[in-house]
Coordinates of C-alpha atoms in Angstrom, one line a residue:
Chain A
X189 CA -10.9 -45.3 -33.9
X190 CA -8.6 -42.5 -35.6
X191 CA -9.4 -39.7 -33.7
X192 CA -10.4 -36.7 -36.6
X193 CA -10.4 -33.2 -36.9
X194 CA -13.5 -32.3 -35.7
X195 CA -13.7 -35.1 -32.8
X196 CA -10.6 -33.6 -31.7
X197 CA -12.1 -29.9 -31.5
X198 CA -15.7 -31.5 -29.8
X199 CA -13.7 -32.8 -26.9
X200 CA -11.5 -29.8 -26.5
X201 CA -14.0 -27.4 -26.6
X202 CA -16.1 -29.7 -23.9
X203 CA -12.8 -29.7 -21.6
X204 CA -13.2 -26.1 -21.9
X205 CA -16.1 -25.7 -20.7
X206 CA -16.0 -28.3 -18.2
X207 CA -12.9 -26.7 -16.9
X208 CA -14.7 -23.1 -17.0
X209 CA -17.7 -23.6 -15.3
X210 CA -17.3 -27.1 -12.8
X211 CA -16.1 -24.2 -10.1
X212 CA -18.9 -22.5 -10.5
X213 CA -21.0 -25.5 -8.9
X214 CA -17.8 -26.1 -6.8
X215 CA -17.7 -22.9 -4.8
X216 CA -20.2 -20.3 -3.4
X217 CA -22.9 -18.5 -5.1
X218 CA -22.8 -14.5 -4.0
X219 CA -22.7 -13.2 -7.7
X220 CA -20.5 -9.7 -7.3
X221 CA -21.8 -6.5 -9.4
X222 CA -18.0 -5.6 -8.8
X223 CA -15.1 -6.9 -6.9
X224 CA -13.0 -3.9 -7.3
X225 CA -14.0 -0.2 -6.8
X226 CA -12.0 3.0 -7.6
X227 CA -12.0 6.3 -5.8
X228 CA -10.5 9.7 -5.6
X229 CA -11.0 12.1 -2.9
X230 CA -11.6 15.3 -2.9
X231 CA -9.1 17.7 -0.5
X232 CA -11.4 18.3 2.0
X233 CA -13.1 14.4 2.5
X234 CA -12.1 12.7 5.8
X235 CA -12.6 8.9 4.8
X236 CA -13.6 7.2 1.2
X237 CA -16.7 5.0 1.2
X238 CA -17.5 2.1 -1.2
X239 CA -20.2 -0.5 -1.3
X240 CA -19.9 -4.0 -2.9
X241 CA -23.0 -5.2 -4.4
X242 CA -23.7 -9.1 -4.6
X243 CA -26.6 -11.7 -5.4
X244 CA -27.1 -14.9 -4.1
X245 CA -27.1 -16.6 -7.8
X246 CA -27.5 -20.0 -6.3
X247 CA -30.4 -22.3 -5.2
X248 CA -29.2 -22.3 -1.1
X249 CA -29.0 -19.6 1.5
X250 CA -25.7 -18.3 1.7
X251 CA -24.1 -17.6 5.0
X252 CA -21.2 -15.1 4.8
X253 CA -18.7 -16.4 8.4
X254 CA -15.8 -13.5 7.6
X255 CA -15.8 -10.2 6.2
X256 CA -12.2 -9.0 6.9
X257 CA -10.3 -5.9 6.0
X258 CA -6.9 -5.7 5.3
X259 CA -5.7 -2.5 7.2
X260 CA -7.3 -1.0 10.8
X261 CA -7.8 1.9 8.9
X262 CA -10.7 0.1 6.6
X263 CA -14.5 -1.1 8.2
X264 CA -16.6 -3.4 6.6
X265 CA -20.0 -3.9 7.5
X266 CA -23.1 -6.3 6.9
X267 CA -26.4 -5.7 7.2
X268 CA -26.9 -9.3 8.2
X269 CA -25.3 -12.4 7.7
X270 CA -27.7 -14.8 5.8
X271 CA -29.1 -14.3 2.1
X272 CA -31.4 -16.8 0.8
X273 CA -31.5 -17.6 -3.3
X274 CA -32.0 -14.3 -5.6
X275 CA -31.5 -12.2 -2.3
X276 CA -29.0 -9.3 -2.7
X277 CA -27.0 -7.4 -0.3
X278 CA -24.2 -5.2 0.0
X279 CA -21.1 -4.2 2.3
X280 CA -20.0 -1.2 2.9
X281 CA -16.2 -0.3 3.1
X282 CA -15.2 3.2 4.3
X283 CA -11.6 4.1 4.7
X284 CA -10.3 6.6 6.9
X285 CA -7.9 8.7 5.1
X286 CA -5.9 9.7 8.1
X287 CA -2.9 12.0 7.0
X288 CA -2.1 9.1 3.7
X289 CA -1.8 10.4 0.5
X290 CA -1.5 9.2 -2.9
X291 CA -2.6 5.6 -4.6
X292 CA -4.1 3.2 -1.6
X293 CA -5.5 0.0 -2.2
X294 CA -7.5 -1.6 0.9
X295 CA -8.5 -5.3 0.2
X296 CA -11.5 -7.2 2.0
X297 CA -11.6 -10.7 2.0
X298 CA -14.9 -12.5 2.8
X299 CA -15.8 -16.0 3.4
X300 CA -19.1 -17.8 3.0
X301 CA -20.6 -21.3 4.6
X302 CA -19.9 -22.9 1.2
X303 CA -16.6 -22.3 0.6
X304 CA -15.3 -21.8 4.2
X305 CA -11.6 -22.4 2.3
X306 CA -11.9 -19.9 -0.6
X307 CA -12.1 -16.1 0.3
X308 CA -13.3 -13.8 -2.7
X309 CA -11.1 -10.5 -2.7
X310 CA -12.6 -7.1 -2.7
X311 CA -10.3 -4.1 -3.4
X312 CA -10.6 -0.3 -2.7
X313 CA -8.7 1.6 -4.3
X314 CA -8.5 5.2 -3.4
X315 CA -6.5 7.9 -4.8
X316 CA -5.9 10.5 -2.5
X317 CA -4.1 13.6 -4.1
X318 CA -1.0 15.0 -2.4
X319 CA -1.7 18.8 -2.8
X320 CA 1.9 19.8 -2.7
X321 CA 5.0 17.9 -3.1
X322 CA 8.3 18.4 -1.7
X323 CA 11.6 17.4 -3.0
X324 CA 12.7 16.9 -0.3
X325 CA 11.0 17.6 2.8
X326 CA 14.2 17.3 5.2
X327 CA 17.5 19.0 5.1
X328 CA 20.3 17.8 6.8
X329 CA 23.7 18.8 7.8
X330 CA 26.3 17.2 9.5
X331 CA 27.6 18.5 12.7
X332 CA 30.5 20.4 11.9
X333 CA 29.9 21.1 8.6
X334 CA 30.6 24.4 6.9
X335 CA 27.5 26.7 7.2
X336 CA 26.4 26.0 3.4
X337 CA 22.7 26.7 2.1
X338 CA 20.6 23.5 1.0
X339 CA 17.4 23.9 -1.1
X340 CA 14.2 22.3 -0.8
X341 CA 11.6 22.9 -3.5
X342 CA 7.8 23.1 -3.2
X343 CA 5.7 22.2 -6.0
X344 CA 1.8 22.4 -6.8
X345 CA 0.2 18.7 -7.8
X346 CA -2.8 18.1 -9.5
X347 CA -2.5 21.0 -12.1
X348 CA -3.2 23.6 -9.0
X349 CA -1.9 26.8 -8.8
X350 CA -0.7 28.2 -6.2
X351 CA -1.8 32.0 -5.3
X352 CA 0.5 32.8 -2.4
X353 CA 2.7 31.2 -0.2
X354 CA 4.6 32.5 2.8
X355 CA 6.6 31.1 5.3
X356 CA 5.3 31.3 8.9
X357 CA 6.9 33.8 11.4
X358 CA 8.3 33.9 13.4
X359 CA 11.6 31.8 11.8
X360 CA 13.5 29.6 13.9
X361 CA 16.4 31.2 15.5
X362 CA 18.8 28.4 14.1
X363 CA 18.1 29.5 10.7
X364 CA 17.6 31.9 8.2
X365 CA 15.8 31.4 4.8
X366 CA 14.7 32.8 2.1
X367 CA 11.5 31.7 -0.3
X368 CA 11.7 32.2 -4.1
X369 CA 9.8 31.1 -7.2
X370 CA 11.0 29.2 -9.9
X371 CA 8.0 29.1 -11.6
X372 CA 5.2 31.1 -10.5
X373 CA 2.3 29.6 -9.7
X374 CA 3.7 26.4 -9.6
X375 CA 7.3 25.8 -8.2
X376 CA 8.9 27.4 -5.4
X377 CA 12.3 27.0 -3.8
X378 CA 13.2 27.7 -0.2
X379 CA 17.0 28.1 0.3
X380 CA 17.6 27.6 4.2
X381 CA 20.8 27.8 6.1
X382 CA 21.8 27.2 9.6
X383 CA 23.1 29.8 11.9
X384 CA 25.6 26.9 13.8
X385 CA 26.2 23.5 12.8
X386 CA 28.4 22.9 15.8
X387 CA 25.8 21.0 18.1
X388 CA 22.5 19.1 17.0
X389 CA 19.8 21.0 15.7
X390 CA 16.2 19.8 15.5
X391 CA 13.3 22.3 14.0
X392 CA 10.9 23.0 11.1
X393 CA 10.3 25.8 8.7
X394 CA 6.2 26.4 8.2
X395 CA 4.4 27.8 5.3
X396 CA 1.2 28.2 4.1
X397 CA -0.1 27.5 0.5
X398 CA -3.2 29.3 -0.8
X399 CA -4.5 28.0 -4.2
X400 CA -6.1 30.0 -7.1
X401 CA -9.4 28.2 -5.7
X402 CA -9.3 30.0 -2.4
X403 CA -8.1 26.7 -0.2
X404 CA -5.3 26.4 1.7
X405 CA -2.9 24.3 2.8
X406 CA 0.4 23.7 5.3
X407 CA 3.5 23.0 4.4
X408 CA 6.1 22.1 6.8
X409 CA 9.8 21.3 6.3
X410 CA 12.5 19.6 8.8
X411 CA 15.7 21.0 9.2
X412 CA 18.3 18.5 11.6
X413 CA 22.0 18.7 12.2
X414 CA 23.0 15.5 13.5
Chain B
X231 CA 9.0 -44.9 -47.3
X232 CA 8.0 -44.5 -43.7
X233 CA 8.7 -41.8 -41.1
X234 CA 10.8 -43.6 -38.6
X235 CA 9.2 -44.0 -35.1
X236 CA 9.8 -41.3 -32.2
X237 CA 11.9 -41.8 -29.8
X238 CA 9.8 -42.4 -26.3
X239 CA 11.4 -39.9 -24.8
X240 CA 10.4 -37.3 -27.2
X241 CA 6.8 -38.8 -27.3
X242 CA 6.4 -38.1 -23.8
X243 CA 7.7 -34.2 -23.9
X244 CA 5.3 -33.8 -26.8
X245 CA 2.3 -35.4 -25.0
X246 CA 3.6 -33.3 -21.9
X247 CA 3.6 -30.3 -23.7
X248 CA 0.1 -30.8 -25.3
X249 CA -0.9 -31.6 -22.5
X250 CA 0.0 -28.6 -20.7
X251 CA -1.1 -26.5 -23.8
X252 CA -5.1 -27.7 -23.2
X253 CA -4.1 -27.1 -19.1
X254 CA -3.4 -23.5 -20.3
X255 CA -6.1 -22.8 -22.1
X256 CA -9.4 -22.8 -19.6
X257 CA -7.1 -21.8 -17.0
X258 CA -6.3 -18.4 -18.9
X259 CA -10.6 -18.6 -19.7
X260 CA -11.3 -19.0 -16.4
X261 CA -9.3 -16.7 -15.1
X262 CA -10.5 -13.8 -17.5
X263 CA -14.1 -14.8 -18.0
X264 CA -15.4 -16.6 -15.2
X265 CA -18.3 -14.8 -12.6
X266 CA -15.5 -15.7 -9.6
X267 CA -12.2 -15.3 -11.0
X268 CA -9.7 -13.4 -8.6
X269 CA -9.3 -9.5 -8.7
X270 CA -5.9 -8.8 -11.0
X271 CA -4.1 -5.9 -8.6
X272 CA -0.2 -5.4 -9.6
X273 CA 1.6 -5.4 -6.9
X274 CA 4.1 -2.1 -6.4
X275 CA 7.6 -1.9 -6.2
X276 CA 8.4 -2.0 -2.2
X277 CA 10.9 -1.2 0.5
X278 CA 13.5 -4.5 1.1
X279 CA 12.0 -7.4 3.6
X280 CA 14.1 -8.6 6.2
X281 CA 13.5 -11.2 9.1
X282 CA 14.7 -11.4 12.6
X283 CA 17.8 -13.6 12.5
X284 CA 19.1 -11.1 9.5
X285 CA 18.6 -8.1 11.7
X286 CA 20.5 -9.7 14.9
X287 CA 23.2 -10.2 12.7
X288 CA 23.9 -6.4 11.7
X289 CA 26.1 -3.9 14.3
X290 CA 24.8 -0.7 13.4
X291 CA 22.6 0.7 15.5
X292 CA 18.4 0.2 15.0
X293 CA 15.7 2.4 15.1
X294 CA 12.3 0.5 15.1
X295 CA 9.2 2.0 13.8
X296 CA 6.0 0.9 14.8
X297 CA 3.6 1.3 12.0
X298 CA 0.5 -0.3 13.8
X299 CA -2.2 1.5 15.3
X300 CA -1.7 3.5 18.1
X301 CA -3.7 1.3 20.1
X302 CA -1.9 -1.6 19.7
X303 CA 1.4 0.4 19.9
X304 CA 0.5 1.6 23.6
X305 CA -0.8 -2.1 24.2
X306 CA 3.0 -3.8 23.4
X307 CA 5.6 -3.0 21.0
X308 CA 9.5 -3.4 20.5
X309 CA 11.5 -2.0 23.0
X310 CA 12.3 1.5 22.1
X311 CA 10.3 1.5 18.8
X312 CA 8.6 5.0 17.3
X313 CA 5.3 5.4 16.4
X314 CA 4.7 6.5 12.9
X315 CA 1.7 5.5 11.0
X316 CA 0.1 7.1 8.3
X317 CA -3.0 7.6 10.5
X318 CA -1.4 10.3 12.4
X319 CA 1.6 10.7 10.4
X320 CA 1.8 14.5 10.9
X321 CA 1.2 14.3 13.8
X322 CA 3.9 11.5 14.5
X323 CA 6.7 12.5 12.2
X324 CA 8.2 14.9 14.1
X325 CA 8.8 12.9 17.3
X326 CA 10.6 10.4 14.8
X327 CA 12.9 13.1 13.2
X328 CA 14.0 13.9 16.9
X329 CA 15.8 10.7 17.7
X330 CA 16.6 9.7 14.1
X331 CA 20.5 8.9 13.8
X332 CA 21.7 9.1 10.4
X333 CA 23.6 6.0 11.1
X334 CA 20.7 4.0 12.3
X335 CA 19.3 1.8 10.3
X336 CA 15.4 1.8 10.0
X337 CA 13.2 -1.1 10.1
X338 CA 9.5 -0.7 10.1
X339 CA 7.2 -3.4 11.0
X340 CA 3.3 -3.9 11.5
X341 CA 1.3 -6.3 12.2
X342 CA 1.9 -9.6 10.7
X343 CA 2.7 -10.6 6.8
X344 CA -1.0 -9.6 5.6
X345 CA -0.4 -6.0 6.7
X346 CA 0.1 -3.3 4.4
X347 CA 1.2 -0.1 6.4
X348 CA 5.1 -1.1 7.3
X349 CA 5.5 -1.4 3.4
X350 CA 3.6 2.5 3.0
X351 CA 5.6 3.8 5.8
X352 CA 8.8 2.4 5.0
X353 CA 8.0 3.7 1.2
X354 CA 6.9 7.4 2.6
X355 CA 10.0 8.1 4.6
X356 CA 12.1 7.4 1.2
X357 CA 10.4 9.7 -0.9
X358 CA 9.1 12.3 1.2
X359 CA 12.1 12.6 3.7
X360 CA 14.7 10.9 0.8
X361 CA 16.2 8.7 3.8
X362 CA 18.2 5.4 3.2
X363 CA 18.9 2.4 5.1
X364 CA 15.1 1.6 5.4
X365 CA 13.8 -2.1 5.8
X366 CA 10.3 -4.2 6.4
X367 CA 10.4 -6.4 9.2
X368 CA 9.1 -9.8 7.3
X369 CA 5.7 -11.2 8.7
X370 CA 5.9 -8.1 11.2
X371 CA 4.9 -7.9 14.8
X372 CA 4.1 -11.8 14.6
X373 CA 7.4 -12.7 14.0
X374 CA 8.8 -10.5 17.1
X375 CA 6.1 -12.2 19.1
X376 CA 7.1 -15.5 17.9
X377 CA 11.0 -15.2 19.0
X378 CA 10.4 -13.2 21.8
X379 CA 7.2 -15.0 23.5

């Protein structure tokens, strides 16, 4: 039989949807509101929480075996183990923060009884803003090298301004250093040089940032001779 | 006139290649529209991966970070490795900076291959401190364990 047109198109489009949906029979049956939730933090928060919704969509009682987070830093939690047919449940992720900063993405795999093979991937992903940024945050010399000046520069992030900023006293005695704007409000510089770079040195220059919003924060730079 | 016959050779890269072509196709549906199809997350550039038989073979001197959990650090860890997560990395950083050798090359580990933190700590001390010479231990603490049982 000469295979036409439109018998060609009928069994493609049935391979399709073979293809599409046979997993769906194949593996497990906890339908996910989302697999993926998104976060920002605000200065003052201490961990990021996020709970993934799901359904049991199929016609058996799900049993979830693993929940398992990718980093120490993550927990994920049940509420109990089993979910029989149109049951819902949830898990709840929190993140501790610690002292990270910037884009993090947490992922917690979880296994059921009827896929014990497949995991389903959730992700967290937090964005934590870095309140200031540093370019660099260590200045080095090299032992015996001429007493030069090096320059760090301090900068606001996330469209804050900064109201003040002052460097902690009292200074090291290894070095002297001297804080100026380059753009007020926003960028500062601080122009450090060492008293002796004859033997190894090893401190840090302090600050502290106040923003136009009344917070603070810390700002600490390294200084080595090596 | 008649088309002359394809060669077989040709016949069977065409079928091939139509063959792949309806492979393609729910594959690309599937992944996009079906209720179970696996989170899309773009994996970011990262700091170099080296395994233990490279690392025996360099002469300048190592400086081992630890990027585990404290816990596990005080539990075992390589001999004369730091402790610098991002947990306490404040806290931590500074006891790094005092034995840091500018010659030393750095190589960060965690736990095993599905960790995350050597990569972050191995990324933070490039662009917050601008240092060089920084590496991932591949597959982590696991591999250590596994040549040095």
């Amino acid at each position: 039989m000469p295979l036409t047109a439109p018998t060609f198109f009928r069994s493609l489009a049935a391979f399709i949807l073979t293809a599409l949906f046979l997993p769906t029979f194949c593996f497990g049956t906890l339908t996910w509101t989302t697999q993926r939730i998104e976060l920002t933090t605000k200065p003052s928060e201490k961990v990021a929480t996020g709970n993934f919704h799901f359904v049991n969509s199929g016609s058996e009682t799900v049993t979830i075996t693993s929940v398992q987070a990718s980093c120490g830093c993550t927990t994920a939690t049940l509420e109990k183990h089993r979910y029989a047919p149109g049951e819902a449940g949830e898990i709840k992720t929190v993140f501790t923060l610690g002292d990270r900063v910037g884009e993090q993405e947490k992922s917690i795999s979880v296994v059921t009884d009827e896929s014990p093979t497949a995991r389903t991937t959730l992700l967290l992903h937090v964005t934590i803003p870095e309140l200031l940024l540093y370019a660099p945050r260590l200045l080095i010399w090299n032992i015996g090298d001429a007493l030069g000046e090096k320059t760090t520069v301090i900068s606001a992030n996330s469209n804050r301004q900064i109201a003040t900023i002052t460097l902690t006293l009292p200074l090291p005695k290894e070095v002297t250093a001297l804080l100026e704007p380059v753009e007020a409000g926003m960028k500062y510089k601080l122009i450090v040089r060492p008293v002796s770079t004859t033997q190894v040195m090893n401190v840090s220059l302090e600050c502290v940032v106040t923003f136009a919003d009344a917070t603070s924060q810390h700002c600490k730079i390294y200084l080595l001779v090596r | 006139m008649t088309a002359a016959p394809a060669s077989p050779t040709r016949q069977i890269l065409r079928d091939s290649a139509r063959l792949l072509f309806l492979a393609l196709i729910p594959a690309i549906l599937a992944g996009w529209l079906h209720p179970k199809h696996p989170v899309w997350s773009w994996s970011k550039p990262g700091v170099t991966e080296v395994n233990l038989s490279e690392i025996t073979r360099w002469s300048a001197p190592l400086s081992w970070i630890d990027a585990r959990s404290s816990a596990a650090f005080q539990k075992e860890h390589v001999p004369g490795a730091i402790l610098l997560n991002e947990d306490q990395w404040e806290q931590q950083l500074p006891h790094f900076l005092e034995v840091w050798q500018p010659n030393a090359k750095i190589i960060v580990y965690c736990d095993s291959a599905a960790c995350d933190a050597s990569q972050a700590v191995a990324l933070r001390l490039q662009r917050e401190l601008n240092l060089s010479s920084i590496y991932v231990l591949q597959e982590g603490w696991a591999s250590w364990l596994q040549s040095n049982p």
